[in-house]
Amino acid sequence: ETIIEKLVSLLDDDKSWVRRSSMNVLSSVEGITETQIPFEKVSENLLNKDSKVREGAANLLKIYSFENIDRIFSSIISLLGDESGDVRNTTVDVMVKIIQEIGISKVLSKLLKSLSDEYSIQTQQSIAIILGRTIRYEEEKIKKRVIALLKIRCEMSQDPIICEMLTKLRES
């Protein structure tokens, strides 16, 4: 049994700290692929009551993303609205990394659809932060589209984070 297989088997451990530690080690292994970690194991941990376990699972999502973003997108959206700020921040970082890898075009319309009042303000803030960190390097047409939508969300929600991201994008 390889070390990776052993770590994967620990994703089902009864103790939260063991699961979390296993996920943290797995997410830092260079060159690990989605075939080595069954998505179901990560998916189960995304729903764990312990926010540190959810955060560890969120960090592992980056290994699935590059091939098939559609498969993990709904998980990402729910994590972007997680009650734990650490889980949200980790998911934002993972999403920024995914976008840097695969480009914004594969996820932009899904992100923009989720930037509506059908989703929690935390989800909208997280998406605004992702857009603020990735869109400024995109072509003008994409920037204008995002700025227009952020302007509407800022006006409707009066949320300081969404409005701050709008201002940052306008200045870039």
PDB file of C-alpha atoms in Angstrom:
ATOM      1  CA  GLU A   1       0.000   0.000   0.000  1.00  0.00           C
ATOM      2  CA  THR A   2       1.476   3.343  -1.035  1.00  0.00           C
ATOM      3  CA  ILE A   3       1.571   6.363   1.235  1.00  0.00           C
ATOM      4  CA  ILE A   4      -1.068   8.079  -0.909  1.00  0.00           C
ATOM      5  CA  GLU A   5      -3.398   5.065  -0.642  1.00  0.00           C
ATOM      6  CA  LYS A   6      -2.932   5.056   3.133  1.00  0.00           C
ATOM      7  CA  LEU A   7      -3.685   8.794   3.326  1.00  0.00           C
ATOM      8  CA  VAL A   8      -6.786   8.301   1.148  1.00  0.00           C
ATOM      9  CA  SER A   9      -8.006   5.540   3.480  1.00  0.00           C
ATOM     10  CA  LEU A  10      -7.726   8.022   6.374  1.00  0.00           C
ATOM     11  CA  LEU A  11     -10.319  10.293   4.704  1.00  0.00           C
ATOM     12  CA  ASP A  12     -12.925   8.027   6.352  1.00  0.00           C
ATOM     13  CA  ASP A  13     -11.342   8.096   9.817  1.00  0.00           C
ATOM     14  CA  ASP A  14     -13.595   8.629  12.828  1.00  0.00           C
ATOM     15  CA  LYS A  15     -11.427  11.458  14.122  1.00  0.00           C
ATOM     16  CA  SER A  16     -11.792  14.831  12.416  1.00  0.00           C
ATOM     17  CA  TRP A  17      -8.163  15.800  13.018  1.00  0.00           C
ATOM     18  CA  VAL A  18      -6.976  12.633  11.220  1.00  0.00           C
ATOM     19  CA  ARG A  19      -9.178  13.401   8.198  1.00  0.00           C
ATOM     20  CA  ARG A  20      -8.036  17.018   8.145  1.00  0.00           C
ATOM     21  CA  SER A  21      -4.350  16.124   8.450  1.00  0.00           C
ATOM     22  CA  SER A  22      -4.652  13.523   5.710  1.00  0.00           C
ATOM     23  CA  MET A  23      -6.312  16.032   3.366  1.00  0.00           C
ATOM     24  CA  ASN A  24      -3.709  18.688   4.130  1.00  0.00           C
ATOM     25  CA  VAL A  25      -0.877  16.296   3.275  1.00  0.00           C
ATOM     26  CA  LEU A  26      -2.648  15.042   0.127  1.00  0.00           C
ATOM     27  CA  SER A  27      -3.299  18.586  -1.107  1.00  0.00           C
ATOM     28  CA  SER A  28       0.396  19.410  -0.816  1.00  0.00           C
ATOM     29  CA  VAL A  29       1.643  16.362  -2.773  1.00  0.00           C
ATOM     30  CA  GLU A  30       3.124  17.475  -6.110  1.00  0.00           C
ATOM     31  CA  GLY A  31       1.634  15.760  -9.143  1.00  0.00           C
ATOM     32  CA  ILE A  32      -1.209  13.997  -7.346  1.00  0.00           C
ATOM     33  CA  THR A  33      -4.087  13.271  -9.726  1.00  0.00           C
ATOM     34  CA  GLU A  34      -7.820  12.858  -9.378  1.00  0.00           C
ATOM     35  CA  THR A  35      -7.530   9.147 -10.179  1.00  0.00           C
ATOM     36  CA  GLN A  36      -5.642   8.643  -6.906  1.00  0.00           C
ATOM     37  CA  ILE A  37      -8.347  10.138  -4.678  1.00  0.00           C
ATOM     38  CA  PRO A  38     -11.959   9.045  -5.240  1.00  0.00           C
ATOM     39  CA  PHE A  39     -14.123  12.155  -5.559  1.00  0.00           C
ATOM     40  CA  GLU A  40     -16.790  10.556  -3.353  1.00  0.00           C
ATOM     41  CA  LYS A  41     -14.402  10.556  -0.374  1.00  0.00           C
ATOM     42  CA  VAL A  42     -13.679  14.248  -0.793  1.00  0.00           C
ATOM     43  CA  SER A  43     -17.337  14.994  -1.474  1.00  0.00           C
ATOM     44  CA  GLU A  44     -18.430  13.343   1.799  1.00  0.00           C
ATOM     45  CA  ASN A  45     -15.936  15.485   3.712  1.00  0.00           C
ATOM     46  CA  LEU A  46     -17.325  18.667   2.122  1.00  0.00           C
ATOM     47  CA  LEU A  47     -20.474  18.034   4.167  1.00  0.00           C
ATOM     48  CA  ASN A  48     -18.703  17.272   7.466  1.00  0.00           C
ATOM     49  CA  LYS A  49     -19.933  19.175  10.521  1.00  0.00           C
ATOM     50  CA  ASP A  50     -16.331  20.150  11.389  1.00  0.00           C
ATOM     51  CA  SER A  51     -15.371  23.302   9.466  1.00  0.00           C
ATOM     52  CA  LYS A  52     -11.670  22.303   9.485  1.00  0.00           C
ATOM     53  CA  VAL A  53     -12.575  19.072   7.664  1.00  0.00           C
ATOM     54  CA  ARG A  54     -14.645  21.037   5.116  1.00  0.00           C
ATOM     55  CA  GLU A  55     -11.715  23.411   4.654  1.00  0.00           C
ATOM     56  CA  GLY A  56      -9.330  20.484   4.032  1.00  0.00           C
ATOM     57  CA  ALA A  57     -11.758  18.992   1.516  1.00  0.00           C
ATOM     58  CA  ALA A  58     -12.128  22.363  -0.229  1.00  0.00           C
ATOM     59  CA  ASN A  59      -8.368  22.505  -0.615  1.00  0.00           C
ATOM     60  CA  LEU A  60      -8.391  19.093  -2.305  1.00  0.00           C
ATOM     61  CA  LEU A  61     -10.928  20.208  -4.930  1.00  0.00           C
ATOM     62  CA  LYS A  62      -8.152  21.786  -6.975  1.00  0.00           C
ATOM     63  CA  ILE A  63      -6.981  18.354  -8.149  1.00  0.00           C
ATOM     64  CA  TYR A  64     -10.349  17.591  -9.780  1.00  0.00           C
ATOM     65  CA  SER A  65     -11.000  20.958 -11.269  1.00  0.00           C
ATOM     66  CA  PHE A  66      -8.628  21.184 -14.153  1.00  0.00           C
ATOM     67  CA  GLU A  67     -10.173  18.244 -15.978  1.00  0.00           C
ATOM     68  CA  ASN A  68     -13.819  18.618 -15.154  1.00  0.00           C
ATOM     69  CA  ILE A  69     -14.891  21.838 -13.484  1.00  0.00           C
ATOM     70  CA  ASP A  70     -18.589  21.015 -13.998  1.00  0.00           C
ATOM     71  CA  ARG A  71     -18.299  18.037 -11.672  1.00  0.00           C
ATOM     72  CA  ILE A  72     -17.213  20.143  -8.691  1.00  0.00           C
ATOM     73  CA  PHE A  73     -18.877  23.486  -9.381  1.00  0.00           C
ATOM     74  CA  SER A  74     -21.950  22.978  -7.184  1.00  0.00           C
ATOM     75  CA  SER A  75     -19.657  21.914  -4.317  1.00  0.00           C
ATOM     76  CA  ILE A  76     -17.603  25.058  -4.829  1.00  0.00           C
ATOM     77  CA  ILE A  77     -20.695  27.285  -4.776  1.00  0.00           C
ATOM     78  CA  SER A  78     -21.911  25.792  -1.498  1.00  0.00           C
ATOM     79  CA  LEU A  79     -18.436  26.165   0.056  1.00  0.00           C
ATOM     80  CA  LEU A  80     -18.272  29.809  -1.080  1.00  0.00           C
ATOM     81  CA  GLY A  81     -21.294  30.391   1.164  1.00  0.00           C
ATOM     82  CA  ASP A  82     -20.063  28.256   4.077  1.00  0.00           C
ATOM     83  CA  GLU A  83     -20.703  29.552   7.597  1.00  0.00           C
ATOM     84  CA  SER A  84     -16.956  29.312   8.312  1.00  0.00           C
ATOM     85  CA  GLY A  85     -14.839  32.188   7.008  1.00  0.00           C
ATOM     86  CA  ASP A  86     -11.806  29.881   6.761  1.00  0.00           C
ATOM     87  CA  VAL A  87     -13.718  27.476   4.519  1.00  0.00           C
ATOM     88  CA  ARG A  88     -14.854  30.372   2.312  1.00  0.00           C
ATOM     89  CA  ASN A  89     -11.331  31.838   2.084  1.00  0.00           C
ATOM     90  CA  THR A  90      -9.766  28.481   1.218  1.00  0.00           C
ATOM     91  CA  THR A  91     -12.415  27.921  -1.459  1.00  0.00           C
ATOM     92  CA  VAL A  92     -11.784  31.396  -2.913  1.00  0.00           C
ATOM     93  CA  ASP A  93      -8.044  30.594  -3.092  1.00  0.00           C
ATOM     94  CA  VAL A  94      -8.748  27.231  -4.742  1.00  0.00           C
ATOM     95  CA  MET A  95     -11.084  28.848  -7.270  1.00  0.00           C
ATOM     96  CA  VAL A  96      -8.523  31.553  -8.134  1.00  0.00           C
ATOM     97  CA  LYS A  97      -5.929  28.812  -8.661  1.00  0.00           C
ATOM     98  CA  ILE A  98      -8.348  26.860 -10.885  1.00  0.00           C
ATOM     99  CA  ILE A  99      -9.085  29.971 -12.967  1.00  0.00           C
ATOM    100  CA  GLN A 100      -5.372  30.679 -13.356  1.00  0.00           C
ATOM    101  CA  GLU A 101      -4.980  27.116 -14.620  1.00  0.00           C
ATOM    102  CA  ILE A 102      -7.999  26.695 -16.928  1.00  0.00           C
ATOM    103  CA  GLY A 103      -8.897  30.310 -17.727  1.00  0.00           C
ATOM    104  CA  ILE A 104     -11.959  32.309 -16.774  1.00  0.00           C
ATOM    105  CA  SER A 105     -14.058  31.413 -19.833  1.00  0.00           C
ATOM    106  CA  LYS A 106     -14.990  27.938 -18.538  1.00  0.00           C
ATOM    107  CA  VAL A 107     -16.453  29.275 -15.291  1.00  0.00           C
ATOM    108  CA  LEU A 108     -17.394  32.914 -15.832  1.00  0.00           C
ATOM    109  CA  SER A 109     -21.060  32.462 -16.746  1.00  0.00           C
ATOM    110  CA  LYS A 110     -21.569  30.018 -13.849  1.00  0.00           C
ATOM    111  CA  LEU A 111     -19.944  32.433 -11.403  1.00  0.00           C
ATOM    112  CA  LEU A 112     -22.014  35.345 -12.699  1.00  0.00           C
ATOM    113  CA  LYS A 113     -25.242  33.298 -12.449  1.00  0.00           C
ATOM    114  CA  SER A 114     -24.412  32.591  -8.818  1.00  0.00           C
ATOM    115  CA  LEU A 115     -23.860  36.290  -8.153  1.00  0.00           C
ATOM    116  CA  SER A 116     -27.558  36.844  -7.529  1.00  0.00           C
ATOM    117  CA  ASP A 117     -29.816  37.295  -4.537  1.00  0.00           C
ATOM    118  CA  GLU A 118     -30.853  33.647  -4.878  1.00  0.00           C
ATOM    119  CA  TYR A 119     -27.567  32.933  -3.094  1.00  0.00           C
ATOM    120  CA  SER A 120     -26.383  34.030   0.351  1.00  0.00           C
ATOM    121  CA  ILE A 121     -24.498  37.287   0.753  1.00  0.00           C
ATOM    122  CA  GLN A 122     -21.422  35.240   1.758  1.00  0.00           C
ATOM    123  CA  THR A 123     -21.572  33.374  -1.561  1.00  0.00           C
ATOM    124  CA  GLN A 124     -21.913  36.656  -3.453  1.00  0.00           C
ATOM    125  CA  GLN A 125     -19.013  38.211  -1.519  1.00  0.00           C
ATOM    126  CA  SER A 126     -16.799  35.196  -2.219  1.00  0.00           C
ATOM    127  CA  ILE A 127     -17.611  35.319  -5.933  1.00  0.00           C
ATOM    128  CA  ALA A 128     -16.929  39.069  -6.001  1.00  0.00           C
ATOM    129  CA  ILE A 129     -13.521  38.442  -4.393  1.00  0.00           C
ATOM    130  CA  ILE A 130     -12.714  35.715  -6.942  1.00  0.00           C
ATOM    131  CA  LEU A 131     -13.691  38.047  -9.784  1.00  0.00           C
ATOM    132  CA  GLY A 132     -11.723  40.902  -8.215  1.00  0.00           C
ATOM    133  CA  ARG A 133      -8.608  38.737  -8.111  1.00  0.00           C
ATOM    134  CA  THR A 134      -8.910  37.238 -11.605  1.00  0.00           C
ATOM    135  CA  ILE A 135     -10.823  39.538 -13.975  1.00  0.00           C
ATOM    136  CA  ARG A 136      -8.403  42.463 -13.977  1.00  0.00           C
ATOM    137  CA  TYR A 137      -6.081  40.453 -16.239  1.00  0.00           C
ATOM    138  CA  GLU A 138      -8.807  39.629 -18.746  1.00  0.00           C
ATOM    139  CA  GLU A 139      -9.788  41.398 -21.953  1.00  0.00           C
ATOM    140  CA  GLU A 140     -11.849  44.583 -21.791  1.00  0.00           C
ATOM    141  CA  LYS A 141     -15.095  42.946 -22.984  1.00  0.00           C
ATOM    142  CA  ILE A 142     -15.074  40.459 -20.102  1.00  0.00           C
ATOM    143  CA  LYS A 143     -14.104  43.150 -17.598  1.00  0.00           C
ATOM    144  CA  LYS A 144     -17.018  45.362 -18.684  1.00  0.00           C
ATOM    145  CA  ARG A 145     -19.485  42.478 -18.358  1.00  0.00           C
ATOM    146  CA  VAL A 146     -18.303  41.686 -14.822  1.00  0.00           C
ATOM    147  CA  ILE A 147     -18.198  45.349 -13.768  1.00  0.00           C
ATOM    148  CA  ALA A 148     -21.774  45.845 -15.016  1.00  0.00           C
ATOM    149  CA  LEU A 149     -23.030  42.920 -12.956  1.00  0.00           C
ATOM    150  CA  LEU A 150     -21.013  43.861  -9.852  1.00  0.00           C
ATOM    151  CA  LYS A 151     -22.441  47.387 -10.134  1.00  0.00           C
ATOM    152  CA  ILE A 152     -25.983  45.996  -9.995  1.00  0.00           C
ATOM    153  CA  ARG A 153     -25.128  43.690  -7.066  1.00  0.00           C
ATOM    154  CA  CYS A 154     -23.379  46.541  -5.227  1.00  0.00           C
ATOM    155  CA  GLU A 155     -26.351  48.876  -5.664  1.00  0.00           C
ATOM    156  CA  MET A 156     -28.894  46.243  -4.648  1.00  0.00           C
ATOM    157  CA  SER A 157     -27.030  44.729  -1.698  1.00  0.00           C
ATOM    158  CA  GLN A 158     -25.057  47.791  -0.516  1.00  0.00           C
ATOM    159  CA  ASP A 159     -22.499  45.199   0.596  1.00  0.00           C
ATOM    160  CA  PRO A 160     -19.066  46.729   1.350  1.00  0.00           C
ATOM    161  CA  ILE A 161     -17.087  43.743   0.008  1.00  0.00           C
ATOM    162  CA  ILE A 162     -18.972  43.563  -3.294  1.00  0.00           C
ATOM    163  CA  CYS A 163     -18.701  47.339  -3.709  1.00  0.00           C
ATOM    164  CA  GLU A 164     -14.976  47.260  -2.876  1.00  0.00           C
ATOM    165  CA  MET A 165     -14.339  44.630  -5.571  1.00  0.00           C
ATOM    166  CA  LEU A 166     -16.307  46.752  -8.049  1.00  0.00           C
ATOM    167  CA  THR A 167     -14.128  49.775  -7.229  1.00  0.00           C
ATOM    168  CA  LYS A 168     -10.924  47.724  -7.572  1.00  0.00           C
ATOM    169  CA  LEU A 169     -11.966  46.409 -10.978  1.00  0.00           C
ATOM    170  CA  ARG A 170     -12.954  49.860 -12.208  1.00  0.00           C
ATOM    171  CA  GLU A 171      -9.519  51.174 -11.221  1.00  0.00           C
ATOM    172  CA  SER A 172      -7.576  48.350 -12.876  1.00  0.00           C
TER     173      SER A 172
END
